[in-house]
Amino acid sequence: MALATKITSLFLLLLAVWCFFITPSNSATDSFVFGGCSQLKYTSGSPYESNVNSILTSLVNSAMYTSYSNFTLPGASNQDTVYGLFQCRGNLNSGDCGRCVAKAVSQLGTLCLDSTGGALQLEGCFVKYDNTTFLGVEDKTVVVKKCGPSISSYSDALGRRDAVLGYLGASDGTYKPFRVSGSGDVQGVAQCVGDLSPSECQDCLADAIGRLKTDCGAAKWGDMYLAKCYARYSEGGDHSHGQKDTNNNDDEIEKTLAILIGLIAAVALIILFLSFLSKLCDNGKGNSISHFHFNLSFSFSLLLLNNFYFLFLKKICRW
């Protein structure tokens, strides 16, 4: 039956949607941290727009193979030259890095529509482009500062935090653009953008860590994002968004799954019923009412029910 075919198609569509929604979303990499755009706009259809699109495409493609890269795309004039870079958090695998950069570029295209420059930081990656070169330029401008509630009553926790930050800011003469540290239940992470030299990276991280201590004081957690580096710490897993957003995301996924599974089960029952009905129609096609033998020994009410059943099939099957 045509209707059964349509219902089957709907079932397959719902199944595809269900498979899409059960794919876990890693909020630890996708969460928005900050974004900013140039006030200058380019003309739609201009050579600069083409260069911007090419740069952003290159960033996405490159992120599947490496955790950091930068590009320069010359234009007919200096104003048409585009510079771009991306960097993933140092502990991301290539798959997560590629997905994070792709999402960041997608959001950047919406956030900074027709802007000559833009930057976007997600939890797991950073993307930036502009027509003014920023590659290899140290920039310690504070972009984001967040501090949690005070833990002043826990002197040992403060000691562990200082130990973590001290390790993140220490230099042993080797180039470490990505650093992690832990002491008890205090965890810390720091990273600088890959276009900085080792000395610039160390200088930037030292500034970010110093600001964390000064500005966040005895906070349970703190984030300090400068333009070219960041430092973060948290105590006992507490952070500004992380755990709460993850739980909310899981709740939404569970609700979505419950709805979709219910729809799929309902559609499956409809398909089974229509398949059964189709067989009845095929078996009864061309037969008159005389071919439906009713047992006259049945009660009058059962006879009425049988007649109703036949009329229903006759209407549905169009005999």
PDB file of C-alpha atoms in Angstrom:
ATOM      1  CA  MET A   1       0.000   0.000   0.000  1.00  0.00           C
ATOM      2  CA  ALA A   2       1.186   3.531  -0.744  1.00  0.00           C
ATOM      3  CA  LEU A   3       0.370   4.620   2.782  1.00  0.00           C
ATOM      4  CA  ALA A   4       2.497   1.869   4.249  1.00  0.00           C
ATOM      5  CA  THR A   5       5.396   2.927   2.037  1.00  0.00           C
ATOM      6  CA  LYS A   6       5.089   6.493   3.260  1.00  0.00           C
ATOM      7  CA  ILE A   7       4.983   5.355   6.876  1.00  0.00           C
ATOM      8  CA  THR A   8       8.076   3.207   6.299  1.00  0.00           C
ATOM      9  CA  SER A   9       9.898   6.198   4.870  1.00  0.00           C
ATOM     10  CA  LEU A  10       8.889   8.223   7.905  1.00  0.00           C
ATOM     11  CA  PHE A  11      10.201   5.490  10.153  1.00  0.00           C
ATOM     12  CA  LEU A  12      13.574   5.503   8.419  1.00  0.00           C
ATOM     13  CA  LEU A  13      13.714   9.281   8.691  1.00  0.00           C
ATOM     14  CA  LEU A  14      12.990   9.159  12.421  1.00  0.00           C
ATOM     15  CA  LEU A  15      15.624   6.469  12.833  1.00  0.00           C
ATOM     16  CA  ALA A  16      18.185   8.654  11.091  1.00  0.00           C
ATOM     17  CA  VAL A  17      17.263  11.597  13.306  1.00  0.00           C
ATOM     18  CA  TRP A  18      17.491   9.367  16.357  1.00  0.00           C
ATOM     19  CA  CYS A  19      20.994   8.223  15.382  1.00  0.00           C
ATOM     20  CA  PHE A  20      21.977  11.859  14.926  1.00  0.00           C
ATOM     21  CA  PHE A  21      20.763  12.891  18.366  1.00  0.00           C
ATOM     22  CA  ILE A  22      22.401  10.035  20.252  1.00  0.00           C
ATOM     23  CA  THR A  23      25.816  11.086  18.937  1.00  0.00           C
ATOM     24  CA  PRO A  24      27.347  12.576  22.069  1.00  0.00           C
ATOM     25  CA  SER A  25      28.050  16.282  22.074  1.00  0.00           C
ATOM     26  CA  ASN A  26      31.308  17.062  23.804  1.00  0.00           C
ATOM     27  CA  SER A  27      30.495  20.205  25.744  1.00  0.00           C
ATOM     28  CA  ALA A  28      34.081  20.157  27.067  1.00  0.00           C
ATOM     29  CA  THR A  29      35.210  21.290  23.607  1.00  0.00           C
ATOM     30  CA  ASP A  30      32.139  23.009  22.130  1.00  0.00           C
ATOM     31  CA  SER A  31      31.294  25.475  24.895  1.00  0.00           C
ATOM     32  CA  PHE A  32      31.593  29.137  23.942  1.00  0.00           C
ATOM     33  CA  VAL A  33      34.240  31.158  25.790  1.00  0.00           C
ATOM     34  CA  PHE A  34      34.520  34.436  23.888  1.00  0.00           C
ATOM     35  CA  GLY A  35      34.261  35.971  20.445  1.00  0.00           C
ATOM     36  CA  GLY A  36      34.953  39.326  18.855  1.00  0.00           C
ATOM     37  CA  CYS A  37      34.701  40.950  15.442  1.00  0.00           C
ATOM     38  CA  SER A  38      36.267  43.853  13.598  1.00  0.00           C
ATOM     39  CA  GLN A  39      34.017  46.876  13.177  1.00  0.00           C
ATOM     40  CA  LEU A  40      35.141  47.178   9.553  1.00  0.00           C
ATOM     41  CA  LYS A  41      33.045  45.399   6.942  1.00  0.00           C
ATOM     42  CA  TYR A  42      33.961  44.048   3.529  1.00  0.00           C
ATOM     43  CA  THR A  43      31.774  44.209   0.435  1.00  0.00           C
ATOM     44  CA  SER A  44      29.837  41.078  -0.396  1.00  0.00           C
ATOM     45  CA  GLY A  45      31.260  39.425  -3.503  1.00  0.00           C
ATOM     46  CA  SER A  46      34.593  41.223  -3.176  1.00  0.00           C
ATOM     47  CA  PRO A  47      38.005  39.535  -3.578  1.00  0.00           C
ATOM     48  CA  TYR A  48      38.493  39.899   0.173  1.00  0.00           C
ATOM     49  CA  GLU A  49      35.380  37.835   0.867  1.00  0.00           C
ATOM     50  CA  SER A  50      36.743  35.117  -1.391  1.00  0.00           C
ATOM     51  CA  ASN A  51      40.053  35.171   0.488  1.00  0.00           C
ATOM     52  CA  VAL A  52      38.288  34.989   3.864  1.00  0.00           C
ATOM     53  CA  ASN A  53      36.300  31.958   2.746  1.00  0.00           C
ATOM     54  CA  SER A  54      39.473  30.310   1.439  1.00  0.00           C
ATOM     55  CA  ILE A  55      41.339  30.950   4.691  1.00  0.00           C
ATOM     56  CA  LEU A  56      38.526  29.568   6.853  1.00  0.00           C
ATOM     57  CA  THR A  57      38.241  26.499   4.623  1.00  0.00           C
ATOM     58  CA  SER A  58      41.984  25.927   4.955  1.00  0.00           C
ATOM     59  CA  LEU A  59      41.723  26.136   8.735  1.00  0.00           C
ATOM     60  CA  VAL A  60      39.002  23.489   8.854  1.00  0.00           C
ATOM     61  CA  ASN A  61      40.850  21.158   6.481  1.00  0.00           C
ATOM     62  CA  SER A  62      44.155  21.516   8.302  1.00  0.00           C
ATOM     63  CA  ALA A  63      42.600  20.873  11.718  1.00  0.00           C
ATOM     64  CA  MET A  64      41.966  17.261  10.752  1.00  0.00           C
ATOM     65  CA  TYR A  65      45.721  16.627  10.692  1.00  0.00           C
ATOM     66  CA  THR A  66      47.369  19.016  13.149  1.00  0.00           C
ATOM     67  CA  SER A  67      46.502  20.912  16.316  1.00  0.00           C
ATOM     68  CA  TYR A  68      47.889  24.258  15.131  1.00  0.00           C
ATOM     69  CA  SER A  69      48.440  26.019  11.818  1.00  0.00           C
ATOM     70  CA  ASN A  70      48.447  29.502  10.335  1.00  0.00           C
ATOM     71  CA  PHE A  71      47.888  30.772   6.818  1.00  0.00           C
ATOM     72  CA  THR A  72      48.485  33.932   4.835  1.00  0.00           C
ATOM     73  CA  LEU A  73      46.557  34.486   1.622  1.00  0.00           C
ATOM     74  CA  PRO A  74      47.914  37.442  -0.389  1.00  0.00           C
ATOM     75  CA  GLY A  75      45.487  39.668  -2.245  1.00  0.00           C
ATOM     76  CA  ALA A  76      45.794  42.100  -5.122  1.00  0.00           C
ATOM     77  CA  SER A  77      46.425  44.772  -2.485  1.00  0.00           C
ATOM     78  CA  ASN A  78      47.520  44.752   1.147  1.00  0.00           C
ATOM     79  CA  GLN A  79      43.917  45.338   2.193  1.00  0.00           C
ATOM     80  CA  ASP A  80      42.869  42.114   0.474  1.00  0.00           C
ATOM     81  CA  THR A  81      45.493  39.977   2.236  1.00  0.00           C
ATOM     82  CA  VAL A  82      44.006  37.677   4.881  1.00  0.00           C
ATOM     83  CA  TYR A  83      45.829  36.133   7.830  1.00  0.00           C
ATOM     84  CA  GLY A  84      44.353  33.255   9.777  1.00  0.00           C
ATOM     85  CA  LEU A  85      45.189  30.653  12.387  1.00  0.00           C
ATOM     86  CA  PHE A  86      43.623  27.981  14.550  1.00  0.00           C
ATOM     87  CA  GLN A  87      44.799  26.152  17.610  1.00  0.00           C
ATOM     88  CA  CYS A  88      43.274  23.242  19.487  1.00  0.00           C
ATOM     89  CA  ARG A  89      43.701  22.446  23.141  1.00  0.00           C
ATOM     90  CA  GLY A  90      46.827  20.369  23.510  1.00  0.00           C
ATOM     91  CA  ASN A  91      45.093  17.224  24.786  1.00  0.00           C
ATOM     92  CA  LEU A  92      42.534  16.912  21.969  1.00  0.00           C
ATOM     93  CA  ASN A  93      42.819  14.125  19.417  1.00  0.00           C
ATOM     94  CA  SER A  94      42.677  14.935  15.710  1.00  0.00           C
ATOM     95  CA  GLY A  95      38.989  14.065  15.401  1.00  0.00           C
ATOM     96  CA  ASP A  96      37.891  16.304  18.263  1.00  0.00           C
ATOM     97  CA  CYS A  97      40.209  19.053  17.050  1.00  0.00           C
ATOM     98  CA  GLY A  98      38.749  18.950  13.548  1.00  0.00           C
ATOM     99  CA  ARG A  99      35.173  19.009  14.830  1.00  0.00           C
ATOM    100  CA  CYS A 100      35.912  21.863  17.221  1.00  0.00           C
ATOM    101  CA  VAL A 101      37.523  24.034  14.540  1.00  0.00           C
ATOM    102  CA  ALA A 102      34.704  23.303  12.098  1.00  0.00           C
ATOM    103  CA  LYS A 103      32.148  24.396  14.691  1.00  0.00           C
ATOM    104  CA  ALA A 104      34.176  27.484  15.595  1.00  0.00           C
ATOM    105  CA  VAL A 105      34.449  28.527  11.940  1.00  0.00           C
ATOM    106  CA  SER A 106      30.712  28.002  11.492  1.00  0.00           C
ATOM    107  CA  GLN A 107      29.912  30.164  14.517  1.00  0.00           C
ATOM    108  CA  LEU A 108      32.472  32.756  13.463  1.00  0.00           C
ATOM    109  CA  GLY A 109      30.782  33.091  10.081  1.00  0.00           C
ATOM    110  CA  THR A 110      27.528  33.936  11.852  1.00  0.00           C
ATOM    111  CA  LEU A 111      28.995  36.052  14.634  1.00  0.00           C
ATOM    112  CA  CYS A 112      31.260  38.131  12.380  1.00  0.00           C
ATOM    113  CA  LEU A 113      29.191  38.279   9.208  1.00  0.00           C
ATOM    114  CA  ASP A 114      30.995  40.453   6.600  1.00  0.00           C
ATOM    115  CA  SER A 115      33.581  41.576   9.185  1.00  0.00           C
ATOM    116  CA  THR A 116      37.151  42.025   7.974  1.00  0.00           C
ATOM    117  CA  GLY A 117      38.393  40.229  11.078  1.00  0.00           C
ATOM    118  CA  GLY A 118      37.148  37.983  13.846  1.00  0.00           C
ATOM    119  CA  ALA A 119      38.228  35.670  16.651  1.00  0.00           C
ATOM    120  CA  LEU A 120      36.379  32.895  18.473  1.00  0.00           C
ATOM    121  CA  GLN A 121      37.436  30.811  21.442  1.00  0.00           C
ATOM    122  CA  LEU A 122      35.625  27.595  22.314  1.00  0.00           C
ATOM    123  CA  GLU A 123      36.629  25.360  25.210  1.00  0.00           C
ATOM    124  CA  GLY A 124      38.626  23.168  22.856  1.00  0.00           C
ATOM    125  CA  CYS A 125      39.941  25.472  20.153  1.00  0.00           C
ATOM    126  CA  PHE A 126      40.697  29.011  19.012  1.00  0.00           C
ATOM    127  CA  VAL A 127      40.183  30.510  15.524  1.00  0.00           C
ATOM    128  CA  LYS A 128      41.141  33.952  14.241  1.00  0.00           C
ATOM    129  CA  TYR A 129      41.414  35.821  10.935  1.00  0.00           C
ATOM    130  CA  ASP A 130      42.126  39.446   9.985  1.00  0.00           C
ATOM    131  CA  ASN A 131      43.525  41.656   7.236  1.00  0.00           C
ATOM    132  CA  THR A 132      46.073  43.087   9.656  1.00  0.00           C
ATOM    133  CA  THR A 133      48.858  40.689  10.500  1.00  0.00           C
ATOM    134  CA  PHE A 134      48.850  39.338  14.044  1.00  0.00           C
ATOM    135  CA  LEU A 135      51.001  36.272  13.414  1.00  0.00           C
ATOM    136  CA  GLY A 136      54.032  36.168  15.667  1.00  0.00           C
ATOM    137  CA  VAL A 137      52.900  39.265  17.554  1.00  0.00           C
ATOM    138  CA  GLU A 138      52.717  38.932  21.329  1.00  0.00           C
ATOM    139  CA  ASP A 139      49.493  40.351  22.751  1.00  0.00           C
ATOM    140  CA  LYS A 140      48.747  40.234  26.477  1.00  0.00           C
ATOM    141  CA  THR A 141      45.444  42.098  26.324  1.00  0.00           C
ATOM    142  CA  VAL A 142      42.935  40.614  28.788  1.00  0.00           C
ATOM    143  CA  VAL A 143      40.045  39.182  26.787  1.00  0.00           C
ATOM    144  CA  VAL A 144      38.145  37.167  29.414  1.00  0.00           C
ATOM    145  CA  LYS A 145      38.469  37.042  33.185  1.00  0.00           C
ATOM    146  CA  LYS A 146      36.234  34.814  35.302  1.00  0.00           C
ATOM    147  CA  CYS A 147      36.575  34.009  38.993  1.00  0.00           C
ATOM    148  CA  GLY A 148      34.583  31.594  41.145  1.00  0.00           C
ATOM    149  CA  PRO A 149      33.418  31.878  44.765  1.00  0.00           C
ATOM    150  CA  SER A 150      35.955  32.272  47.543  1.00  0.00           C
ATOM    151  CA  ILE A 151      37.708  29.362  49.249  1.00  0.00           C
ATOM    152  CA  SER A 152      39.513  31.558  51.763  1.00  0.00           C
ATOM    153  CA  SER A 153      38.631  29.222  54.634  1.00  0.00           C
ATOM    154  CA  TYR A 154      40.584  26.366  53.070  1.00  0.00           C
ATOM    155  CA  SER A 155      44.244  27.305  53.409  1.00  0.00           C
ATOM    156  CA  ASP A 156      45.402  23.894  52.177  1.00  0.00           C
ATOM    157  CA  ALA A 157      43.332  24.309  49.002  1.00  0.00           C
ATOM    158  CA  LEU A 158      44.958  27.677  48.396  1.00  0.00           C
ATOM    159  CA  GLY A 159      48.351  26.073  48.866  1.00  0.00           C
ATOM    160  CA  ARG A 160      47.528  23.403  46.308  1.00  0.00           C
ATOM    161  CA  ARG A 161      46.242  26.047  43.902  1.00  0.00           C
ATOM    162  CA  ASP A 162      49.448  28.057  44.217  1.00  0.00           C
ATOM    163  CA  ALA A 163      51.461  24.893  43.614  1.00  0.00           C
ATOM    164  CA  VAL A 164      49.466  24.163  40.457  1.00  0.00           C
ATOM    165  CA  LEU A 165      49.842  27.692  39.127  1.00  0.00           C
ATOM    166  CA  GLY A 166      53.513  27.688  40.049  1.00  0.00           C
ATOM    167  CA  TYR A 167      54.095  24.581  37.947  1.00  0.00           C
ATOM    168  CA  LEU A 168      52.129  26.023  35.023  1.00  0.00           C
ATOM    169  CA  GLY A 169      54.266  29.145  35.060  1.00  0.00           C
ATOM    170  CA  ALA A 170      57.623  27.446  35.582  1.00  0.00           C
ATOM    171  CA  SER A 171      60.189  27.294  32.798  1.00  0.00           C
ATOM    172  CA  ASP A 172      62.690  24.445  32.523  1.00  0.00           C
ATOM    173  CA  GLY A 173      64.246  25.694  29.321  1.00  0.00           C
ATOM    174  CA  THR A 174      62.070  23.565  27.017  1.00  0.00           C
ATOM    175  CA  TYR A 175      59.260  24.875  24.849  1.00  0.00           C
ATOM    176  CA  LYS A 176      55.922  23.790  26.332  1.00  0.00           C
ATOM    177  CA  PRO A 177      53.033  25.722  24.778  1.00  0.00           C
ATOM    178  CA  PHE A 178      50.494  23.409  26.481  1.00  0.00           C
ATOM    179  CA  ARG A 179      50.777  22.644  30.183  1.00  0.00           C
ATOM    180  CA  VAL A 180      48.661  20.758  32.701  1.00  0.00           C
ATOM    181  CA  SER A 181      49.133  20.351  36.429  1.00  0.00           C
ATOM    182  CA  GLY A 182      47.335  18.909  39.427  1.00  0.00           C
ATOM    183  CA  SER A 183      47.669  18.839  43.188  1.00  0.00           C
ATOM    184  CA  GLY A 184      45.039  16.956  45.154  1.00  0.00           C
ATOM    185  CA  ASP A 185      41.660  18.085  43.865  1.00  0.00           C
ATOM    186  CA  VAL A 186      43.050  21.228  42.219  1.00  0.00           C
ATOM    187  CA  GLN A 187      43.621  21.028  38.473  1.00  0.00           C
ATOM    188  CA  GLY A 188      45.172  23.578  36.144  1.00  0.00           C
ATOM    189  CA  VAL A 189      45.822  24.076  32.440  1.00  0.00           C
ATOM    190  CA  ALA A 190      47.658  26.730  30.448  1.00  0.00           C
ATOM    191  CA  GLN A 191      48.399  27.235  26.774  1.00  0.00           C
ATOM    192  CA  CYS A 192      49.785  29.868  24.453  1.00  0.00           C
ATOM    193  CA  VAL A 193      49.112  30.267  20.733  1.00  0.00           C
ATOM    194  CA  GLY A 194      51.607  28.455  18.545  1.00  0.00           C
ATOM    195  CA  ASP A 195      52.805  31.516  16.646  1.00  0.00           C
ATOM    196  CA  LEU A 196      54.621  32.852  19.726  1.00  0.00           C
ATOM    197  CA  SER A 197      58.295  32.187  20.310  1.00  0.00           C
ATOM    198  CA  PRO A 198      59.290  30.201  23.432  1.00  0.00           C
ATOM    199  CA  SER A 199      60.239  33.376  25.290  1.00  0.00           C
ATOM    200  CA  GLU A 200      57.033  35.166  24.245  1.00  0.00           C
ATOM    201  CA  CYS A 201      54.973  32.150  25.283  1.00  0.00           C
ATOM    202  CA  GLN A 202      56.633  32.054  28.692  1.00  0.00           C
ATOM    203  CA  ASP A 203      56.146  35.781  29.156  1.00  0.00           C
ATOM    204  CA  CYS A 204      52.463  35.602  28.198  1.00  0.00           C
ATOM    205  CA  LEU A 205      51.733  32.665  30.507  1.00  0.00           C
ATOM    206  CA  ALA A 206      53.546  34.313  33.399  1.00  0.00           C
ATOM    207  CA  ASP A 207      51.377  37.393  32.938  1.00  0.00           C
ATOM    208  CA  ALA A 208      48.146  35.356  32.760  1.00  0.00           C
ATOM    209  CA  ILE A 209      49.035  33.356  35.884  1.00  0.00           C
ATOM    210  CA  GLY A 210      50.047  36.476  37.770  1.00  0.00           C
ATOM    211  CA  ARG A 211      46.723  38.096  36.914  1.00  0.00           C
ATOM    212  CA  LEU A 212      44.857  34.966  38.052  1.00  0.00           C
ATOM    213  CA  LYS A 213      46.429  35.171  41.485  1.00  0.00           C
ATOM    214  CA  THR A 214      45.889  38.913  41.775  1.00  0.00           C
ATOM    215  CA  ASP A 215      42.409  39.251  40.287  1.00  0.00           C
ATOM    216  CA  CYS A 216      40.809  35.995  41.457  1.00  0.00           C
ATOM    217  CA  GLY A 217      42.427  35.918  44.897  1.00  0.00           C
ATOM    218  CA  ALA A 218      41.101  32.901  46.836  1.00  0.00           C
ATOM    219  CA  ALA A 219      38.495  31.847  44.269  1.00  0.00           C
ATOM    220  CA  LYS A 220      37.665  28.138  43.860  1.00  0.00           C
ATOM    221  CA  TRP A 221      38.255  28.439  40.153  1.00  0.00           C
ATOM    222  CA  GLY A 222      39.549  31.032  37.749  1.00  0.00           C
ATOM    223  CA  ASP A 223      39.974  31.663  34.022  1.00  0.00           C
ATOM    224  CA  MET A 224      42.331  34.237  32.544  1.00  0.00           C
ATOM    225  CA  TYR A 225      42.310  34.531  28.774  1.00  0.00           C
ATOM    226  CA  LEU A 226      44.768  36.926  27.190  1.00  0.00           C
ATOM    227  CA  ALA A 227      44.815  37.549  23.441  1.00  0.00           C
ATOM    228  CA  LYS A 228      47.614  35.021  22.859  1.00  0.00           C
ATOM    229  CA  CYS A 229      47.495  32.691  25.880  1.00  0.00           C
ATOM    230  CA  TYR A 230      45.370  31.537  28.803  1.00  0.00           C
ATOM    231  CA  ALA A 231      45.662  29.973  32.242  1.00  0.00           C
ATOM    232  CA  ARG A 232      42.883  28.244  34.202  1.00  0.00           C
ATOM    233  CA  TYR A 233      42.461  26.324  37.409  1.00  0.00           C
ATOM    234  CA  SER A 234      39.609  24.686  39.317  1.00  0.00           C
ATOM    235  CA  GLU A 235      39.201  23.074  42.712  1.00  0.00           C
ATOM    236  CA  GLY A 236      37.141  19.926  43.247  1.00  0.00           C
ATOM    237  CA  GLY A 237      35.873  19.901  39.662  1.00  0.00           C
ATOM    238  CA  ASP A 238      34.004  23.180  40.187  1.00  0.00           C
ATOM    239  CA  HIS A 239      34.100  25.577  37.300  1.00  0.00           C
ATOM    240  CA  SER A 240      32.157  28.397  35.734  1.00  0.00           C
ATOM    241  CA  HIS A 241      30.081  26.277  33.415  1.00  0.00           C
ATOM    242  CA  GLY A 242      31.507  22.850  32.769  1.00  0.00           C
ATOM    243  CA  GLN A 243      29.640  20.403  35.006  1.00  0.00           C
ATOM    244  CA  LYS A 244      26.311  22.230  34.953  1.00  0.00           C
ATOM    245  CA  ASP A 245      26.234  22.540  31.195  1.00  0.00           C
ATOM    246  CA  THR A 246      27.198  18.884  30.764  1.00  0.00           C
ATOM    247  CA  ASN A 247      24.366  17.716  33.027  1.00  0.00           C
ATOM    248  CA  ASN A 248      21.840  19.935  31.273  1.00  0.00           C
ATOM    249  CA  ASN A 249      23.036  18.642  27.933  1.00  0.00           C
ATOM    250  CA  ASP A 250      22.663  15.034  29.106  1.00  0.00           C
ATOM    251  CA  ASP A 251      19.134  15.767  30.365  1.00  0.00           C
ATOM    252  CA  GLU A 252      18.148  17.255  27.028  1.00  0.00           C
ATOM    253  CA  ILE A 253      19.568  14.239  25.180  1.00  0.00           C
ATOM    254  CA  GLU A 254      17.592  11.867  27.428  1.00  0.00           C
ATOM    255  CA  LYS A 255      14.369  13.802  26.812  1.00  0.00           C
ATOM    256  CA  THR A 256      14.977  13.840  23.069  1.00  0.00           C
ATOM    257  CA  LEU A 257      15.715  10.118  23.037  1.00  0.00           C
ATOM    258  CA  ALA A 258      12.543   9.349  24.999  1.00  0.00           C
ATOM    259  CA  ILE A 259      10.415  11.296  22.517  1.00  0.00           C
ATOM    260  CA  LEU A 260      12.084   9.817  19.450  1.00  0.00           C
ATOM    261  CA  ILE A 261      11.965   6.259  20.768  1.00  0.00           C
ATOM    262  CA  GLY A 262       8.261   6.706  21.515  1.00  0.00           C
ATOM    263  CA  LEU A 263       7.638   7.987  17.983  1.00  0.00           C
ATOM    264  CA  ILE A 264       9.616   5.138  16.449  1.00  0.00           C
ATOM    265  CA  ALA A 265       7.684   2.560  18.499  1.00  0.00           C
ATOM    266  CA  ALA A 266       4.352   4.117  17.466  1.00  0.00           C
ATOM    267  CA  VAL A 267       5.357   4.172  13.804  1.00  0.00           C
ATOM    268  CA  ALA A 268       6.492   0.538  14.025  1.00  0.00           C
ATOM    269  CA  LEU A 269       3.061  -0.482  15.378  1.00  0.00           C
ATOM    270  CA  ILE A 270       1.334   1.454  12.603  1.00  0.00           C
ATOM    271  CA  ILE A 271       3.493  -0.292  10.003  1.00  0.00           C
ATOM    272  CA  LEU A 272       2.619  -3.715  11.435  1.00  0.00           C
ATOM    273  CA  PHE A 273      -1.089  -2.862  11.446  1.00  0.00           C
ATOM    274  CA  LEU A 274      -1.014  -1.552   7.874  1.00  0.00           C
ATOM    275  CA  SER A 275       0.919  -4.606   6.729  1.00  0.00           C
ATOM    276  CA  PHE A 276      -1.718  -6.863   8.298  1.00  0.00           C
ATOM    277  CA  LEU A 277      -4.490  -4.756   6.777  1.00  0.00           C
ATOM    278  CA  SER A 278      -2.828  -4.909   3.371  1.00  0.00           C
ATOM    279  CA  LYS A 279      -2.809  -8.712   3.482  1.00  0.00           C
ATOM    280  CA  LEU A 280      -6.508  -8.779   4.389  1.00  0.00           C
ATOM    281  CA  CYS A 281      -7.287  -6.459   1.497  1.00  0.00           C
ATOM    282  CA  ASP A 282      -5.283  -8.568  -0.947  1.00  0.00           C
ATOM    283  CA  ASN A 283      -6.938 -11.785   0.229  1.00  0.00           C
ATOM    284  CA  GLY A 284     -10.432 -10.318   0.086  1.00  0.00           C
ATOM    285  CA  LYS A 285     -10.095  -8.352  -3.175  1.00  0.00           C
ATOM    286  CA  GLY A 286     -12.714  -9.410  -5.738  1.00  0.00           C
ATOM    287  CA  ASN A 287     -14.816 -11.329  -3.252  1.00  0.00           C
ATOM    288  CA  SER A 288     -18.398 -10.411  -2.475  1.00  0.00           C
ATOM    289  CA  ILE A 289     -20.024 -10.452   0.892  1.00  0.00           C
ATOM    290  CA  SER A 290     -21.217 -13.984   0.210  1.00  0.00           C
ATOM    291  CA  HIS A 291     -17.640 -15.197   0.547  1.00  0.00           C
ATOM    292  CA  PHE A 292     -17.529 -14.034   4.151  1.00  0.00           C
ATOM    293  CA  HIS A 293     -19.230 -16.829   6.048  1.00  0.00           C
ATOM    294  CA  PHE A 294     -20.756 -15.781   9.296  1.00  0.00           C
ATOM    295  CA  ASN A 295     -21.757 -18.400  11.822  1.00  0.00           C
ATOM    296  CA  LEU A 296     -25.497 -17.891  12.337  1.00  0.00           C
ATOM    297  CA  SER A 297     -25.237 -19.555  15.687  1.00  0.00           C
ATOM    298  CA  PHE A 298     -23.396 -16.488  16.953  1.00  0.00           C
ATOM    299  CA  SER A 299     -25.251 -13.945  18.924  1.00  0.00           C
ATOM    300  CA  PHE A 300     -26.918 -11.039  17.185  1.00  0.00           C
ATOM    301  CA  SER A 301     -24.358  -8.581  18.610  1.00  0.00           C
ATOM    302  CA  LEU A 302     -21.471 -10.624  17.231  1.00  0.00           C
ATOM    303  CA  LEU A 303     -23.181 -10.712  13.844  1.00  0.00           C
ATOM    304  CA  LEU A 304     -23.429  -6.931  13.854  1.00  0.00           C
ATOM    305  CA  LEU A 305     -19.755  -6.749  14.755  1.00  0.00           C
ATOM    306  CA  ASN A 306     -18.832  -9.028  11.872  1.00  0.00           C
ATOM    307  CA  ASN A 307     -20.894  -6.947   9.456  1.00  0.00           C
ATOM    308  CA  PHE A 308     -19.231  -3.783  10.703  1.00  0.00           C
ATOM    309  CA  TYR A 309     -15.843  -5.484  10.270  1.00  0.00           C
ATOM    310  CA  PHE A 310     -16.676  -6.362   6.650  1.00  0.00           C
ATOM    311  CA  LEU A 311     -17.981  -2.869   5.849  1.00  0.00           C
ATOM    312  CA  PHE A 312     -14.820  -1.398   7.370  1.00  0.00           C
ATOM    313  CA  LEU A 313     -12.598  -3.572   5.188  1.00  0.00           C
ATOM    314  CA  LYS A 314     -14.721  -2.811   2.146  1.00  0.00           C
ATOM    315  CA  LYS A 315     -14.317   0.927   2.775  1.00  0.00           C
ATOM    316  CA  ILE A 316     -10.581   0.782   3.476  1.00  0.00           C
ATOM    317  CA  CYS A 317      -9.672  -1.701   0.753  1.00  0.00           C
ATOM    318  CA  ARG A 318     -12.072  -0.160  -1.795  1.00  0.00           C
ATOM    319  CA  TRP A 319     -13.485  -3.498  -2.928  1.00  0.00           C
TER     320      TRP A 319
END
